[in-house]
PDB file of C-alpha atoms and ligand atoms in Angstrom:
ATOM      1  CA  MET A  16     -35.904 -31.574   6.789  1.00 75.00           C
ATOM      2  CA  ALA A  17     -34.734 -28.148   4.928  1.00 80.00           C
ATOM      3  CA  ARG A  18     -38.119 -28.374   2.930  1.00 82.00           C
ATOM      4  CA  THR A  19     -40.178 -28.656   6.115  1.00 86.00           C
ATOM      5  CA  VAL A  20     -38.314 -25.736   7.593  1.00 82.00           C
ATOM      6  CA  TRP A  21     -38.757 -23.504   4.536  1.00 83.00           C
ATOM      7  CA  ASP A  22     -42.444 -24.524   4.320  1.00 88.00           C
ATOM      8  CA  SER A  23     -42.938 -23.341   7.806  1.00 91.00           C
ATOM      9  CA  THR A  24     -43.999 -19.769   8.651  1.00 92.00           C
ATOM     10  CA  VAL A  25     -41.214 -19.672  11.308  1.00 93.00           C
ATOM     11  CA  GLY A  26     -38.893 -20.904   8.762  1.00 94.00           C
ATOM     12  CA  LYS A  27     -39.631 -18.183   6.407  1.00 95.00           C
ATOM     13  CA  LYS A  28     -39.402 -15.408   9.022  1.00 96.00           C
ATOM     14  CA  THR A  29     -36.038 -16.824   9.919  1.00 96.00           C
ATOM     15  CA  VAL A  30     -34.989 -16.506   6.384  1.00 97.00           C
ATOM     16  CA  MET A  31     -36.283 -13.042   6.143  1.00 97.00           C
ATOM     17  CA  ALA A  32     -34.380 -12.147   9.664  1.00 98.00           C
ATOM     18  CA  VAL A  33     -31.161 -13.569   8.443  1.00 98.00           C
ATOM     19  CA  SER A  34     -31.250 -12.151   5.063  1.00 98.00           C
ATOM     20  CA  GLY A  35     -32.410  -8.904   6.403  1.00 98.00           C
ATOM     21  CA  LEU A  36     -29.450  -8.831   8.932  1.00 98.00           C
ATOM     22  CA  ILE A  37     -27.056  -9.398   6.151  1.00 98.00           C
ATOM     23  CA  MET A  38     -28.376  -6.508   4.083  1.00 98.00           C
ATOM     24  CA  LEU A  39     -28.293  -4.348   7.112  1.00 98.00           C
ATOM     25  CA  LEU A  40     -24.449  -5.082   7.466  1.00 98.00           C
ATOM     26  CA  TYR A  41     -23.905  -4.122   3.899  1.00 98.00           C
ATOM     27  CA  LEU A  42     -25.765  -0.926   4.296  1.00 98.00           C
ATOM     28  CA  VAL A  43     -23.899   0.078   7.523  1.00 98.00           C
ATOM     29  CA  ALA A  44     -20.701  -0.521   5.495  1.00 98.00           C
ATOM     30  CA  HIS A  45     -21.957   1.367   2.428  1.00 98.00           C
ATOM     31  CA  MET A  46     -23.305   4.355   4.426  1.00 98.00           C
ATOM     32  CA  ILE A  47     -19.839   4.734   6.102  1.00 98.00           C
ATOM     33  CA  GLY A  48     -18.069   4.449   2.847  1.00 98.00           C
ATOM     34  CA  ASN A  49     -20.317   7.087   1.284  1.00 98.00           C
ATOM     35  CA  LEU A  50     -19.318   9.572   3.881  1.00 98.00           C
ATOM     36  CA  LYS A  51     -15.859   9.532   2.443  1.00 98.00           C
ATOM     37  CA  ILE A  52     -17.285  11.935  -0.385  1.00 98.00           C
ATOM     38  CA  PHE A  53     -16.661  14.667   2.366  1.00 98.00           C
ATOM     39  CA  PHE A  54     -12.868  14.107   2.111  1.00 98.00           C
ATOM     40  CA  GLY A  55     -12.920  15.023  -1.693  1.00 98.00           C
ATOM     41  CA  ALA A  56     -12.784  13.439  -5.012  1.00 98.00           C
ATOM     42  CA  GLY A  57      -9.518  11.788  -4.667  1.00 98.00           C
ATOM     43  CA  GLU A  58     -10.037   9.868  -1.414  1.00 98.00           C
ATOM     44  CA  PHE A  59     -13.571   8.849  -2.594  1.00 98.00           C
ATOM     45  CA  ASN A  60     -12.581   7.521  -5.969  1.00 98.00           C
ATOM     46  CA  HIS A  61      -9.488   5.753  -4.448  1.00 98.00           C
ATOM     47  CA  TYR A  62     -11.907   4.151  -1.945  1.00 98.00           C
ATOM     48  CA  ALA A  63     -14.092   2.804  -4.961  1.00 97.00           C
ATOM     49  CA  HIS A  64     -10.921   1.531  -6.650  1.00 97.00           C
ATOM     50  CA  TRP A  65      -9.974  -0.287  -3.281  1.00 98.00           C
ATOM     51  CA  LEU A  66     -13.438  -2.031  -3.288  1.00 97.00           C
ATOM     52  CA  ARG A  67     -12.241  -3.703  -6.479  1.00 97.00           C
ATOM     53  CA  THR A  68      -8.883  -4.680  -5.335  1.00 98.00           C
ATOM     54  CA  VAL A  69      -9.722  -6.033  -1.766  1.00 97.00           C
ATOM     55  CA  GLY A  70      -8.003  -9.257  -1.040  1.00 97.00           C
ATOM     56  CA  GLU A  71      -5.233  -8.993  -3.962  1.00 97.00           C
ATOM     57  CA  PRO A  72      -3.107 -10.832  -4.602  1.00 97.00           C
ATOM     58  CA  PHE A  73      -5.000 -13.704  -3.365  1.00 97.00           C
ATOM     59  CA  MET A  74      -8.123 -12.611  -4.960  1.00 98.00           C
ATOM     60  CA  HIS A  75      -8.179 -11.344  -8.540  1.00 98.00           C
ATOM     61  CA  TYR A  76      -9.455  -7.854  -9.525  1.00 97.00           C
ATOM     62  CA  GLU A  77     -13.253  -7.454  -8.630  1.00 97.00           C
ATOM     63  CA  TRP A  78     -13.342 -11.284  -7.062  1.00 98.00           C
ATOM     64  CA  THR A  79     -14.265  -9.853  -3.487  1.00 98.00           C
ATOM     65  CA  LEU A  80     -16.659  -7.445  -5.059  1.00 98.00           C
ATOM     66  CA  TRP A  81     -18.307 -10.190  -6.872  1.00 98.00           C
ATOM     67  CA  LEU A  82     -18.576 -12.534  -3.854  1.00 98.00           C
ATOM     68  CA  VAL A  83     -20.387  -9.541  -1.988  1.00 98.00           C
ATOM     69  CA  ARG A  84     -22.494  -9.066  -5.013  1.00 98.00           C
ATOM     70  CA  VAL A  85     -23.599 -12.844  -5.191  1.00 98.00           C
ATOM     71  CA  VAL A  86     -24.213 -12.822  -1.295  1.00 98.00           C
ATOM     72  CA  LEU A  87     -26.363  -9.857  -1.750  1.00 98.00           C
ATOM     73  CA  VAL A  88     -28.459 -11.109  -4.612  1.00 98.00           C
ATOM     74  CA  VAL A  89     -29.078 -14.293  -2.707  1.00 98.00           C
ATOM     75  CA  ALA A  90     -30.263 -12.330   0.390  1.00 98.00           C
ATOM     76  CA  VAL A  91     -32.278  -9.952  -1.607  1.00 98.00           C
ATOM     77  CA  THR A  92     -34.004 -12.786  -3.457  1.00 97.00           C
ATOM     78  CA  ALA A  93     -34.571 -14.930  -0.176  1.00 97.00           C
ATOM     79  CA  HIS A  94     -36.016 -11.768   1.557  1.00 98.00           C
ATOM     80  CA  ALA A  95     -38.392 -10.927  -1.269  1.00 96.00           C
ATOM     81  CA  VAL A  96     -39.614 -14.472  -2.023  1.00 96.00           C
ATOM     82  CA  SER A  97     -40.348 -15.157   1.717  1.00 96.00           C
ATOM     83  CA  ALA A  98     -41.906 -11.672   2.150  1.00 95.00           C
ATOM     84  CA  TYR A  99     -44.226 -12.546  -0.948  1.00 94.00           C
ATOM     85  CA  GLN A 100     -45.061 -16.046   0.409  1.00 94.00           C
ATOM     86  CA  LEU A 101     -45.604 -14.816   3.955  1.00 93.00           C
ATOM     87  CA  SER A 102     -48.071 -12.217   2.594  1.00 90.00           C
ATOM     88  CA  ARG A 103     -49.915 -14.812   0.789  1.00 89.00           C
ATOM     89  CA  ARG A 104     -50.563 -16.759   3.589  1.00 86.00           C
ATOM     90  CA  ASP A 105     -51.712 -13.907   5.649  1.00 81.00           C
ATOM     91  CA  ILE A 106     -54.038 -12.893   3.028  1.00 78.00           C
ATOM     92  CA  LYS A 107     -55.534 -16.295   2.536  1.00 79.00           C
ATOM     93  CA  ALA A 108     -55.755 -16.870   6.259  1.00 80.00           C
ATOM     94  CA  ARG A 109     -57.931 -13.853   6.719  1.00 74.00           C
ATOM     95  CA  PRO A 110     -61.496 -14.458   7.164  1.00 67.00           C
ATOM     96  CA  SER A 111     -62.673 -11.539   5.302  1.00 61.00           C
ATOM     97  CA  LYS A 112     -65.199 -13.387   3.533  1.00 60.00           C
ATOM     98  CA  TYR A 113     -67.254 -13.918   6.538  1.00 60.00           C
ATOM     99  CA  VAL A 114     -67.327 -10.585   8.076  1.00 58.00           C
ATOM    100  CA  HIS A 115     -68.619  -7.122   6.916  1.00 55.00           C
ATOM    101  CA  ARG A 116     -65.761  -4.991   7.356  1.00 57.00           C
ATOM    102  CA  LYS A 117     -62.534  -6.254   5.902  1.00 58.00           C
ATOM    103  CA  ALA A 118     -59.829  -7.286   8.207  1.00 61.00           C
ATOM    104  CA  ARG A 119     -56.707  -5.195   7.274  1.00 69.00           C
ATOM    105  CA  ALA A 120     -53.167  -5.977   8.085  1.00 77.00           C
ATOM    106  CA  SER A 121     -51.667  -3.900  10.739  1.00 85.00           C
ATOM    107  CA  TYR A 122     -49.990  -0.470   9.986  1.00 84.00           C
ATOM    108  CA  ALA A 123     -46.629  -1.789  10.631  1.00 84.00           C
ATOM    109  CA  THR A 124     -47.117  -4.724   8.207  1.00 87.00           C
ATOM    110  CA  ARG A 125     -48.611  -2.482   5.379  1.00 88.00           C
ATOM    111  CA  THR A 126     -45.800  -0.018   5.740  1.00 91.00           C
ATOM    112  CA  MET A 127     -43.223  -2.963   5.540  1.00 94.00           C
ATOM    113  CA  ARG A 128     -44.862  -4.346   2.311  1.00 93.00           C
ATOM    114  CA  TRP A 129     -45.085  -1.014   0.465  1.00 94.00           C
ATOM    115  CA  GLY A 130     -41.545   0.109   1.852  1.00 96.00           C
ATOM    116  CA  GLY A 131     -40.213  -3.120   0.625  1.00 97.00           C
ATOM    117  CA  VAL A 132     -41.582  -2.514  -2.958  1.00 96.00           C
ATOM    118  CA  ILE A 133     -40.233   1.016  -2.882  1.00 97.00           C
ATOM    119  CA  LEU A 134     -36.849  -0.299  -1.861  1.00 98.00           C
ATOM    120  CA  ALA A 135     -36.635  -3.074  -4.460  1.00 97.00           C
ATOM    121  CA  LEU A 136     -37.704  -0.393  -7.327  1.00 98.00           C
ATOM    122  CA  PHE A 137     -35.043   2.004  -5.776  1.00 98.00           C
ATOM    123  CA  ILE A 138     -32.229  -0.608  -5.868  1.00 98.00           C
ATOM    124  CA  VAL A 139     -33.050  -1.232  -9.534  1.00 98.00           C
ATOM    125  CA  TRP A 140     -32.781   2.560 -10.389  1.00 98.00           C
ATOM    126  CA  HIS A 141     -29.758   3.130  -8.034  1.00 98.00           C
ATOM    127  CA  LEU A 142     -27.823   0.417  -9.909  1.00 98.00           C
ATOM    128  CA  LEU A 143     -28.799   1.828 -13.384  1.00 98.00           C
ATOM    129  CA  ASP A 144     -27.861   5.246 -12.017  1.00 98.00           C
ATOM    130  CA  LEU A 145     -24.564   4.773 -10.335  1.00 98.00           C
ATOM    131  CA  THR A 146     -23.286   1.360 -11.293  1.00 97.00           C
ATOM    132  CA  THR A 147     -24.004   1.005 -14.807  1.00 97.00           C
ATOM    133  CA  GLY A 148     -24.920   4.611 -15.725  1.00 97.00           C
ATOM    134  CA  THR A 149     -27.781   3.623 -17.907  1.00 97.00           C
ATOM    135  CA  VAL A 150     -30.193   6.312 -16.376  1.00 97.00           C
ATOM    136  CA  HIS A 151     -27.584   8.778 -15.214  1.00 97.00           C
ATOM    137  CA  SER A 152     -28.230  12.275 -15.533  1.00 94.00           C
ATOM    138  CA  GLY A 153     -24.612  13.547 -16.466  1.00 85.00           C
ATOM    139  CA  GLY A 154     -21.763  12.071 -18.553  1.00 91.00           C
ATOM    140  CA  PHE A 155     -21.391   8.790 -16.442  1.00 97.00           C
ATOM    141  CA  GLU A 156     -17.826   7.702 -15.961  1.00 97.00           C
ATOM    142  CA  THR A 157     -16.699   4.392 -14.786  1.00 95.00           C
ATOM    143  CA  GLY A 158     -14.288   4.591 -11.859  1.00 94.00           C
ATOM    144  CA  LYS A 159     -15.186   8.254 -11.116  1.00 96.00           C
ATOM    145  CA  PRO A 160     -18.034   7.848  -8.642  1.00 98.00           C
ATOM    146  CA  TYR A 161     -17.630  11.246  -6.950  1.00 98.00           C
ATOM    147  CA  GLN A 162     -18.493  13.132 -10.146  1.00 97.00           C
ATOM    148  CA  ASN A 163     -21.200  10.654 -10.926  1.00 98.00           C
ATOM    149  CA  VAL A 164     -22.722  11.293  -7.335  1.00 98.00           C
ATOM    150  CA  VAL A 165     -22.459  14.930  -7.643  1.00 98.00           C
ATOM    151  CA  ASP A 166     -24.253  14.790 -11.058  1.00 97.00           C
ATOM    152  CA  THR A 167     -27.290  12.574  -9.403  1.00 98.00           C
ATOM    153  CA  PHE A 168     -27.861  15.258  -6.738  1.00 98.00           C
ATOM    154  CA  SER A 169     -27.655  18.074  -8.937  1.00 97.00           C
ATOM    155  CA  THR A 170     -30.995  17.082 -10.490  1.00 97.00           C
ATOM    156  CA  TRP A 171     -34.408  17.704  -8.538  1.00 98.00           C
ATOM    157  CA  TYR A 172     -35.511  13.960  -9.288  1.00 98.00           C
ATOM    158  CA  GLY A 173     -32.288  12.489  -8.263  1.00 98.00           C
ATOM    159  CA  ASN A 174     -32.749  14.205  -4.765  1.00 98.00           C
ATOM    160  CA  VAL A 175     -36.465  13.304  -4.729  1.00 98.00           C
ATOM    161  CA  ILE A 176     -35.783   9.754  -5.446  1.00 98.00           C
ATOM    162  CA  TYR A 177     -32.801   9.220  -3.039  1.00 98.00           C
ATOM    163  CA  ILE A 178     -34.652  11.170  -0.245  1.00 98.00           C
ATOM    164  CA  VAL A 179     -37.744   9.232  -0.451  1.00 98.00           C
ATOM    165  CA  ALA A 180     -35.710   5.775  -0.720  1.00 98.00           C
ATOM    166  CA  MET A 181     -33.601   6.842   2.371  1.00 98.00           C
ATOM    167  CA  LEU A 182     -36.690   7.522   4.389  1.00 97.00           C
ATOM    168  CA  ALA A 183     -38.200   4.256   3.362  1.00 97.00           C
ATOM    169  CA  VAL A 184     -34.848   2.468   4.422  1.00 97.00           C
ATOM    170  CA  GLY A 185     -34.976   3.985   7.928  1.00 97.00           C
ATOM    171  CA  LEU A 186     -38.614   3.014   8.368  1.00 96.00           C
ATOM    172  CA  HIS A 187     -37.921  -0.416   6.990  1.00 97.00           C
ATOM    173  CA  ILE A 188     -34.940  -1.028   9.324  1.00 97.00           C
ATOM    174  CA  ARG A 189     -36.853   0.322  12.309  1.00 96.00           C
ATOM    175  CA  HIS A 190     -39.602  -2.326  12.214  1.00 95.00           C
ATOM    176  CA  GLY A 191     -37.404  -4.999  10.570  1.00 96.00           C
ATOM    177  CA  PHE A 192     -34.534  -5.095  12.883  1.00 96.00           C
ATOM    178  CA  TRP A 193     -37.110  -5.350  15.722  1.00 94.00           C
ATOM    179  CA  SER A 194     -39.084  -8.127  13.795  1.00 94.00           C
ATOM    180  CA  ALA A 195     -35.909  -9.999  13.344  1.00 96.00           C
ATOM    181  CA  ALA A 196     -34.748  -9.786  16.969  1.00 95.00           C
ATOM    182  CA  GLN A 197     -38.281 -11.234  18.047  1.00 93.00           C
ATOM    183  CA  THR A 198     -37.997 -14.090  15.231  1.00 94.00           C
ATOM    184  CA  LEU A 199     -34.557 -15.064  16.408  1.00 95.00           C
ATOM    185  CA  GLY A 200     -35.467 -15.269  19.935  1.00 89.00           C
ATOM    186  CA  ALA A 201     -33.630 -12.182  21.136  1.00 89.00           C
ATOM    187  CA  GLY A 202     -36.780 -10.570  22.689  1.00 85.00           C
ATOM    188  CA  GLY A 203     -37.945 -10.653  26.214  1.00 86.00           C
ATOM    189  CA  ARG A 204     -39.336  -8.531  28.918  1.00 86.00           C
ATOM    190  CA  THR A 205     -36.196  -6.790  29.918  1.00 87.00           C
ATOM    191  CA  ARG A 206     -34.616  -6.820  26.452  1.00 91.00           C
ATOM    192  CA  ASP A 207     -37.439  -5.361  24.495  1.00 91.00           C
ATOM    193  CA  ARG A 208     -36.805  -1.843  25.422  1.00 92.00           C
ATOM    194  CA  ALA A 209     -33.134  -2.130  24.696  1.00 93.00           C
ATOM    195  CA  LEU A 210     -34.066  -3.663  21.337  1.00 94.00           C
ATOM    196  CA  LYS A 211     -36.458  -0.929  20.435  1.00 94.00           C
ATOM    197  CA  THR A 212     -33.824   1.645  21.302  1.00 96.00           C
ATOM    198  CA  THR A 213     -31.388  -0.208  19.161  1.00 96.00           C
ATOM    199  CA  ALA A 214     -33.733  -0.275  16.114  1.00 96.00           C
ATOM    200  CA  ASN A 215     -34.495   3.313  16.395  1.00 97.00           C
ATOM    201  CA  ALA A 216     -30.817   4.354  16.656  1.00 97.00           C
ATOM    202  CA  LEU A 217     -29.717   2.326  13.606  1.00 97.00           C
ATOM    203  CA  ALA A 218     -32.659   3.439  11.548  1.00 97.00           C
ATOM    204  CA  LEU A 219     -31.958   7.218  12.421  1.00 98.00           C
ATOM    205  CA  LEU A 220     -28.116   6.805  12.001  1.00 98.00           C
ATOM    206  CA  LEU A 221     -28.440   5.011   8.567  1.00 98.00           C
ATOM    207  CA  THR A 222     -31.099   7.498   7.380  1.00 98.00           C
ATOM    208  CA  ALA A 223     -29.043  10.527   8.508  1.00 98.00           C
ATOM    209  CA  GLY A 224     -25.663   9.148   7.302  1.00 98.00           C
ATOM    210  CA  PHE A 225     -27.086   8.384   3.842  1.00 98.00           C
ATOM    211  CA  LEU A 226     -29.034  11.595   3.449  1.00 98.00           C
ATOM    212  CA  ALA A 227     -25.810  13.490   4.243  1.00 98.00           C
ATOM    213  CA  VAL A 228     -24.595  13.016   0.898  1.00 98.00           C
ATOM    214  CA  PRO A 229     -27.472  14.574  -1.155  1.00 98.00           C
ATOM    215  CA  VAL A 230     -27.692  17.594   1.423  1.00 98.00           C
ATOM    216  CA  GLY A 231     -24.006  17.772   0.916  1.00 98.00           C
ATOM    217  CA  VAL A 232     -24.407  18.186  -2.555  1.00 98.00           C
ATOM    218  CA  MET A 233     -27.433  20.400  -2.465  1.00 98.00           C
ATOM    219  CA  THR A 234     -25.680  22.902   0.005  1.00 98.00           C
ATOM    220  CA  GLY A 235     -22.522  22.920  -1.977  1.00 97.00           C
ATOM    221  CA  VAL A 236     -20.231  21.406   0.583  1.00 98.00           C
ATOM    222  CA  VAL A 237     -19.654  18.587  -1.965  1.00 98.00           C
ATOM    223  CA  SER A 238     -19.267  19.910  -5.453  1.00 95.00           C
TER     224      SER A 238
HETATM  225  C1  LIG B 302     -27.500   8.786  -0.651  1.00 80.94           C
HETATM  226  C2  LIG B 302     -27.546   7.305  -0.840  1.00 80.94           C
HETATM  227  C3  LIG B 302     -26.629   6.523  -1.617  1.00 80.94           C
HETATM  228  C4  LIG B 302     -25.406   6.883  -2.364  1.00 80.94           C
HETATM  229  C5  LIG B 302     -24.852   8.247  -2.687  1.00 80.94           C
HETATM  230  C6  LIG B 302     -25.069   5.608  -3.023  1.00 80.94           C
HETATM  231  C7  LIG B 302     -23.729   5.741  -3.663  1.00 80.94           C
HETATM  232  C8  LIG B 302     -23.491   4.518  -4.572  1.00 80.94           C
HETATM  233  C9  LIG B 302     -22.339   4.691  -5.398  1.00 80.94           C
HETATM  234  C10 LIG B 302     -21.541   5.799  -5.879  1.00 80.94           C
HETATM  235  C11 LIG B 302     -22.294   3.212  -5.842  1.00 80.94           C
HETATM  236  C12 LIG B 302     -21.277   2.728  -7.138  1.00 80.94           C
HETATM  237  C13 LIG B 302     -20.048   2.385  -6.213  1.00 80.94           C
HETATM  238  C14 LIG B 302     -18.969   1.813  -7.340  1.00 80.94           C
HETATM  239  O1  LIG B 302     -19.315   1.422  -8.453  1.00 80.94           O
HETATM  240  O2  LIG B 302     -17.765   1.981  -6.887  1.00 80.94           O
HETATM  241  C15 LIG B 302     -23.295   2.395  -5.215  1.00 80.94           C
HETATM  242  C16 LIG B 302     -23.352   1.277  -5.425  1.00 80.94           C
HETATM  243  C17 LIG B 302     -24.419   0.417  -4.774  1.00 80.94           C
HETATM  244  N1  LIG B 302     -25.315   0.889  -3.723  1.00 80.94           N
HETATM  245 FE1  LIG B 302     -25.527   2.663  -3.152  1.00 80.94          FE
HETATM  246  N2  LIG B 302     -25.687   4.664  -2.479  1.00 80.94           N
HETATM  247  C18 LIG B 302     -26.755   5.149  -1.724  1.00 80.94           C
HETATM  248  C19 LIG B 302     -27.710   4.532  -1.119  1.00 80.94           C
HETATM  249  C20 LIG B 302     -27.958   3.116  -1.247  1.00 80.94           C
HETATM  250  C21 LIG B 302     -28.764   2.360  -0.591  1.00 80.94           C
HETATM  251  C22 LIG B 302     -29.887   2.883   0.200  1.00 80.94           C
HETATM  252  C23 LIG B 302     -28.782   0.901  -1.102  1.00 80.94           C
HETATM  253  C24 LIG B 302     -29.534  -0.177  -0.664  1.00 80.94           C
HETATM  254  C25 LIG B 302     -30.903  -0.104  -0.286  1.00 80.94           C
HETATM  255  C26 LIG B 302     -27.612   0.786  -1.881  1.00 80.94           C
HETATM  256  C27 LIG B 302     -27.138  -0.234  -2.445  1.00 80.94           C
HETATM  257  C28 LIG B 302     -26.108  -0.159  -3.399  1.00 80.94           C
HETATM  258  C29 LIG B 302     -25.672  -1.487  -4.255  1.00 80.94           C
HETATM  259  C30 LIG B 302     -26.387  -2.705  -4.119  1.00 80.94           C
HETATM  260  C31 LIG B 302     -24.530  -1.132  -4.917  1.00 80.94           C
HETATM  261  C32 LIG B 302     -24.046  -1.843  -5.971  1.00 80.94           C
HETATM  262  C33 LIG B 302     -22.648  -2.386  -5.377  1.00 80.94           C
HETATM  263  C34 LIG B 302     -21.924  -3.153  -6.526  1.00 80.94           C
HETATM  264  O3  LIG B 302     -22.252  -4.227  -6.553  1.00 80.94           O
HETATM  265  O4  LIG B 302     -21.144  -2.633  -7.245  1.00 80.94           O
HETATM  266  N3  LIG B 302     -27.058   2.321  -1.927  1.00 80.94           N
HETATM  267  N4  LIG B 302     -23.853   3.275  -4.450  1.00 80.94           N
END
């Protein structure tokens, strides 16, 4: 039964929709958390520490964080694998051998594919930059995310990488949220307008909220 659902196109789209919504929830929380940087180093670093002690004493140090990490890894993997398989299906089903002009995927589909690849690369860079410090520009210090973030946005390439990624996040969510709603059956004549407005608002809010941090550092509001 599970196998049949997974093998179907609708099954894969449902996996994409649900995993996408899980990641969207994480992003909203992450964006709001990031804005604490405007309240100063003390509050931001304290918040980062709290992320590791959530649920104590029932949960041990970092257990909740690890739970969130596992859910995210499962969501990212499920999202990427089904996206890849749906793309392969789409390409195979195209009758391009029989027509002169190659049938191309729609603009939205192409943007989603490229956007997805850009975001996957960004996540790897971001973890190496601000979680492990491997590619960090300054002297990375665990437990001092305020200074680490300021260092990242004090280099031109840090700003370029994050700004491009944040724009990709916005575009991806704009179309992704809409697609997920259609897959999960939330669409309909009267609701489509409201869904489009929600998708646009969410995309704009997340992009602006995330962009506020590099802009804050570049303008010296955060230093
Ligand atoms: C300007 C934008 C962003 C800033 C300033 C930022 C900042 C940070 C910081 C400081 C950390 C480390 C937190 C800690 O260790 O306490 C972090 C972790 C993380 N960020 Fe971001 N982030 C941004 C955008 C994003 C985006 C767009 C995504 C996803 C597409 C993302 C996904 C993650 C993930 C998965 C982690 C690892 C969480 C963990 O397991 O510890 N971030 N971010």
